[in-house]
Amino acid sequence: NAGVTQTPKFRILKIGQSMTLQCAQDMNHNYMYWYRQDPGMGLKLIYYSVGAGITDKGEVPNGYNVSRSTTEDFPLRLELAAPSQTSVYFCASLREDTEAFFGQGTRLTVV
Amino acid sequence: KNEVEQSPQNLTAQEGEFITINCSYSVGISALHWLQQHPGGGIVSLFMLSSGKKKHGRLIATINIQEKHSSLHITASHPRDSAVYICAVRSDKLIFGTGTRLQVFP
């Protein structure tokens, strides 16, 4: 198993550009999550999914969109990037009976 | 008020000391997770608890569902234990506490 694969690791965006952060897991986990972590702060939930075709907003969803067309993939879309979206982004997955598994993180800078 | 509160926020210890980190939550949960984040940023899972107590090496985690409280203990702490320890509670969402920054000095 590869675990949770998150790409890219680093990205610099200009204000107003768009991008998609990719997250894939090969453990047949039904729950998947996207978080952002600002410097010195805790993780804030952006969006989550309890299974393919189902997504829901977390604490800080504004400026982001997600989709979950398959069990394996949970991409996060940033439209019209803003400096406030400069952060480190983490993807996580789990099943009800498992520990949580995390991607390596994406360090995004919007300039 | 945050749904998940951790204490203390920062903790320093001498090598060999017994460490306790506390987590309180205010929502119904199906499980509680303890995680570790090292300075490089990677996050690893330490425990998943739905009741009782778990032990792995020098780490012990307990949970009291009625009191909505969990503790993480580190016995015989070592400088390599220096990291941020995070409590997260799970229903459908997985909500994180703000973390406890632990530094263990030789």
Short mmCIF file of C-alpha atoms in Angstrom, two decimals:
data_model
loop_
_atom_site.label_atom_id
_atom_site.label_comp_id
_atom_site.label_asym_id
_atom_site.label_seq_id
_atom_site.Cartn_x
_atom_site.Cartn_y
_atom_site.Cartn_z
CA ASN A 1 0.00 0.00 0.00
CA ALA A 2 1.26 3.48 -0.82
CA GLY A 3 -0.92 5.05 1.89
CA VAL A 4 -2.04 8.63 1.23
CA THR A 5 -0.36 10.29 -1.74
CA GLN A 6 -0.62 14.06 -1.90
CA THR A 7 0.70 16.19 -4.75
CA PRO A 8 2.34 18.59 -5.32
CA LYS A 9 4.63 19.11 -2.32
CA PHE A 10 5.28 22.76 -3.08
CA ARG A 11 3.56 25.32 -5.27
CA ILE A 12 3.70 29.06 -5.83
CA LEU A 13 0.58 30.64 -7.32
CA LYS A 14 -0.12 34.16 -8.46
CA ILE A 15 -3.20 35.94 -7.14
CA GLY A 16 -6.22 34.93 -9.19
CA GLN A 17 -4.75 31.68 -10.52
CA SER A 18 -6.40 28.33 -9.91
CA MET A 19 -5.01 24.93 -9.05
CA THR A 20 -5.98 21.48 -7.88
CA LEU A 21 -4.31 19.67 -5.01
CA GLN A 22 -4.43 15.94 -5.54
CA CYS A 23 -5.04 13.35 -2.81
CA ALA A 24 -5.24 9.62 -3.40
CA GLN A 25 -5.37 6.64 -1.04
CA ASP A 26 -5.22 2.93 -1.82
CA MET A 27 -6.50 1.58 1.50
CA ASN A 28 -10.22 1.57 0.60
CA HIS A 29 -10.89 4.25 3.21
CA ASN A 30 -14.35 5.78 3.04
CA TYR A 31 -13.53 8.92 5.04
CA MET A 32 -11.28 11.56 3.49
CA TYR A 33 -10.43 15.06 4.72
CA TRP A 34 -8.70 18.24 3.65
CA TYR A 35 -7.07 20.57 6.19
CA ARG A 36 -5.06 23.73 6.14
CA GLN A 37 -2.43 24.62 8.72
CA ASP A 38 -1.30 28.21 9.06
CA PRO A 39 2.09 28.92 10.68
CA GLY A 40 2.10 28.11 14.38
CA MET A 41 -1.56 27.10 14.29
CA GLY A 42 -3.59 23.92 14.42
CA LEU A 43 -5.24 22.12 11.53
CA LYS A 44 -8.53 23.53 10.28
CA LEU A 45 -10.99 21.33 8.38
CA ILE A 46 -11.79 22.60 4.89
CA TYR A 47 -13.94 19.82 3.42
CA TYR A 48 -14.58 16.18 4.12
CA SER A 49 -16.18 13.16 2.50
CA VAL A 50 -17.76 10.08 4.04
CA GLY A 51 -17.76 8.15 0.78
CA ALA A 52 -17.77 8.40 -2.99
CA GLY A 53 -20.28 10.97 -4.22
CA ILE A 54 -20.66 12.62 -0.78
CA THR A 55 -18.87 15.78 0.33
CA ASP A 56 -19.52 18.33 3.04
CA LYS A 57 -18.10 21.61 4.30
CA GLY A 58 -15.78 21.86 7.26
CA GLU A 59 -14.80 24.92 9.30
CA VAL A 60 -13.13 26.98 6.55
CA PRO A 61 -14.59 26.02 3.12
CA ASN A 62 -14.69 29.46 1.46
CA GLY A 63 -12.52 29.68 -1.64
CA TYR A 64 -12.29 25.91 -2.07
CA ASN A 65 -14.19 23.12 -3.79
CA VAL A 66 -13.91 19.35 -3.70
CA SER A 67 -15.24 16.31 -5.49
CA ARG A 68 -15.27 12.61 -4.64
CA SER A 69 -16.08 10.66 -7.79
CA THR A 70 -14.16 7.58 -6.62
CA THR A 71 -13.29 6.06 -3.24
CA GLU A 72 -9.59 6.59 -3.93
CA ASP A 73 -9.40 10.25 -4.97
CA PHE A 74 -10.36 13.48 -3.21
CA PRO A 75 -9.01 16.52 -5.07
CA LEU A 76 -9.17 20.04 -3.61
CA ARG A 77 -9.71 22.89 -6.04
CA LEU A 78 -8.64 26.47 -5.36
CA GLU A 79 -10.35 29.00 -7.57
CA LEU A 80 -9.07 32.58 -7.77
CA ALA A 81 -6.18 32.11 -5.34
CA ALA A 82 -5.74 34.80 -2.67
CA PRO A 83 -2.82 35.53 -0.31
CA SER A 84 -5.01 34.35 2.59
CA GLN A 85 -4.81 30.85 1.11
CA THR A 86 -1.07 30.69 1.69
CA SER A 87 -0.79 27.71 4.01
CA VAL A 88 0.23 24.07 4.32
CA TYR A 89 -2.49 21.70 3.18
CA PHE A 90 -2.91 18.15 4.46
CA CYS A 91 -5.09 15.35 3.19
CA ALA A 92 -6.12 12.50 5.51
CA SER A 93 -8.09 9.28 5.24
CA LEU A 94 -9.44 6.59 7.50
CA ARG A 95 -12.09 3.92 7.96
CA GLU A 96 -14.21 3.73 11.09
CA ASP A 97 -12.02 0.97 12.48
CA THR A 98 -8.61 2.41 11.54
CA GLU A 99 -6.17 5.06 12.58
CA ALA A 100 -5.90 8.19 10.49
CA PHE A 101 -3.35 8.35 7.67
CA PHE A 102 -1.97 11.63 6.37
CA GLY A 103 -0.37 12.84 3.19
CA GLN A 104 3.00 14.60 3.35
CA GLY A 105 1.44 18.04 2.94
CA THR A 106 1.46 20.71 0.23
CA ARG A 107 3.15 24.01 0.98
CA LEU A 108 1.26 26.64 -1.04
CA THR A 109 2.32 30.26 -1.41
CA VAL A 110 0.09 32.79 -3.13
CA VAL A 111 1.90 35.94 -4.27
CA LYS B 1 -15.42 27.84 22.28
CA ASN B 2 -13.37 25.18 20.50
CA GLU B 3 -14.89 21.72 20.32
CA VAL B 4 -11.52 20.22 21.30
CA GLU B 5 -9.34 21.77 23.98
CA GLN B 6 -5.81 20.63 24.81
CA SER B 7 -3.62 21.49 27.75
CA PRO B 8 -0.99 22.56 28.23
CA GLN B 9 -0.21 24.43 25.02
CA ASN B 10 3.52 24.24 25.68
CA LEU B 11 5.46 21.83 27.83
CA THR B 12 9.13 21.51 28.63
CA ALA B 13 10.63 18.57 30.45
CA GLN B 14 13.94 17.06 31.45
CA GLU B 15 14.87 13.73 29.97
CA GLY B 16 13.34 10.92 32.00
CA GLU B 17 10.33 12.85 33.27
CA PHE B 18 6.77 11.54 33.09
CA ILE B 19 4.65 13.65 30.71
CA THR B 20 0.87 14.10 30.65
CA ILE B 21 -1.08 15.92 27.95
CA ASN B 22 -4.81 16.42 28.37
CA CYS B 23 -7.64 16.66 25.86
CA SER B 24 -11.25 17.64 26.55
CA TYR B 25 -14.03 17.73 23.99
CA SER B 26 -17.60 18.96 23.93
CA VAL B 27 -19.22 16.93 21.15
CA GLY B 28 -20.36 13.36 20.69
CA ILE B 29 -17.67 11.22 19.12
CA SER B 30 -17.13 7.73 17.78
CA ALA B 31 -13.38 7.77 18.40
CA LEU B 32 -10.50 9.95 19.56
CA HIS B 33 -7.10 10.06 17.88
CA TRP B 34 -3.73 11.09 19.26
CA LEU B 35 -1.27 12.27 16.61
CA GLN B 36 2.30 13.49 16.51
CA GLN B 37 3.67 16.24 14.26
CA HIS B 38 7.44 16.68 14.01
CA PRO B 39 9.16 19.96 13.08
CA GLY B 40 9.36 18.80 9.46
CA GLY B 41 5.58 18.87 9.39
CA GLY B 42 4.69 15.22 8.83
CA ILE B 43 1.77 13.89 10.88
CA VAL B 44 1.68 10.33 12.21
CA SER B 45 -0.99 8.53 14.15
CA LEU B 46 -0.15 7.34 17.66
CA PHE B 47 -3.46 5.96 18.92
CA MET B 48 -7.10 5.59 18.10
CA LEU B 49 -9.36 5.16 21.14
CA SER B 50 -13.05 4.57 21.60
CA SER B 51 -12.83 3.40 25.22
CA GLY B 52 -10.40 2.47 27.96
CA LYS B 53 -6.66 2.53 27.58
CA LYS B 54 -3.98 1.68 25.03
CA LYS B 55 -0.23 1.32 25.41
CA HIS B 56 2.52 1.36 22.83
CA GLY B 57 6.07 1.35 24.11
CA ARG B 58 6.49 4.36 26.39
CA LEU B 59 3.21 5.92 25.29
CA ILE B 60 -0.09 5.38 27.08
CA ALA B 61 -3.44 6.85 26.06
CA THR B 62 -6.63 6.80 28.09
CA ILE B 63 -10.15 8.02 27.45
CA ASN B 64 -13.17 8.62 29.69
CA ILE B 65 -16.21 8.82 27.45
CA GLN B 66 -18.57 9.97 30.21
CA GLU B 67 -16.29 12.86 31.17
CA LYS B 68 -15.33 13.60 27.54
CA HIS B 69 -11.67 13.59 28.43
CA SER B 70 -8.53 11.84 27.23
CA SER B 71 -4.91 11.86 28.34
CA LEU B 72 -1.66 10.98 26.62
CA HIS B 73 1.19 9.93 28.88
CA ILE B 74 4.86 9.56 27.97
CA THR B 75 6.96 7.61 30.42
CA ALA B 76 10.74 8.14 30.67
CA SER B 77 10.67 11.03 28.19
CA HIS B 78 13.53 11.44 25.73
CA PRO B 79 14.66 14.37 23.56
CA ARG B 80 13.44 12.50 20.49
CA ASP B 81 9.89 12.80 21.92
CA SER B 82 10.07 16.55 21.21
CA ALA B 83 7.19 17.28 18.83
CA VAL B 84 3.68 18.66 18.72
CA TYR B 85 1.08 16.23 20.07
CA ILE B 86 -2.43 16.65 18.75
CA CYS B 87 -5.76 15.31 19.90
CA ALA B 88 -8.48 14.87 17.27
CA VAL B 89 -12.07 13.74 17.77
CA ARG B 90 -14.10 11.92 15.18
CA SER B 91 -17.76 11.67 14.33
CA ASP B 92 -18.07 12.08 10.55
CA LYS B 93 -15.73 15.04 10.83
CA LEU B 94 -12.24 14.72 12.27
CA ILE B 95 -11.72 17.85 14.37
CA PHE B 96 -8.30 18.76 15.73
CA GLY B 97 -7.22 20.41 18.94
CA THR B 98 -4.59 23.13 18.72
CA GLY B 99 -1.81 20.81 19.85
CA THR B 100 0.71 20.67 22.67
CA ARG B 101 4.29 21.57 21.87
CA LEU B 102 6.62 19.34 23.88
CA GLN B 103 10.33 19.95 24.29
CA VAL B 104 12.42 17.43 26.19
CA PHE B 105 15.91 18.52 27.17
CA PRO B 106 18.83 16.19 27.92
#
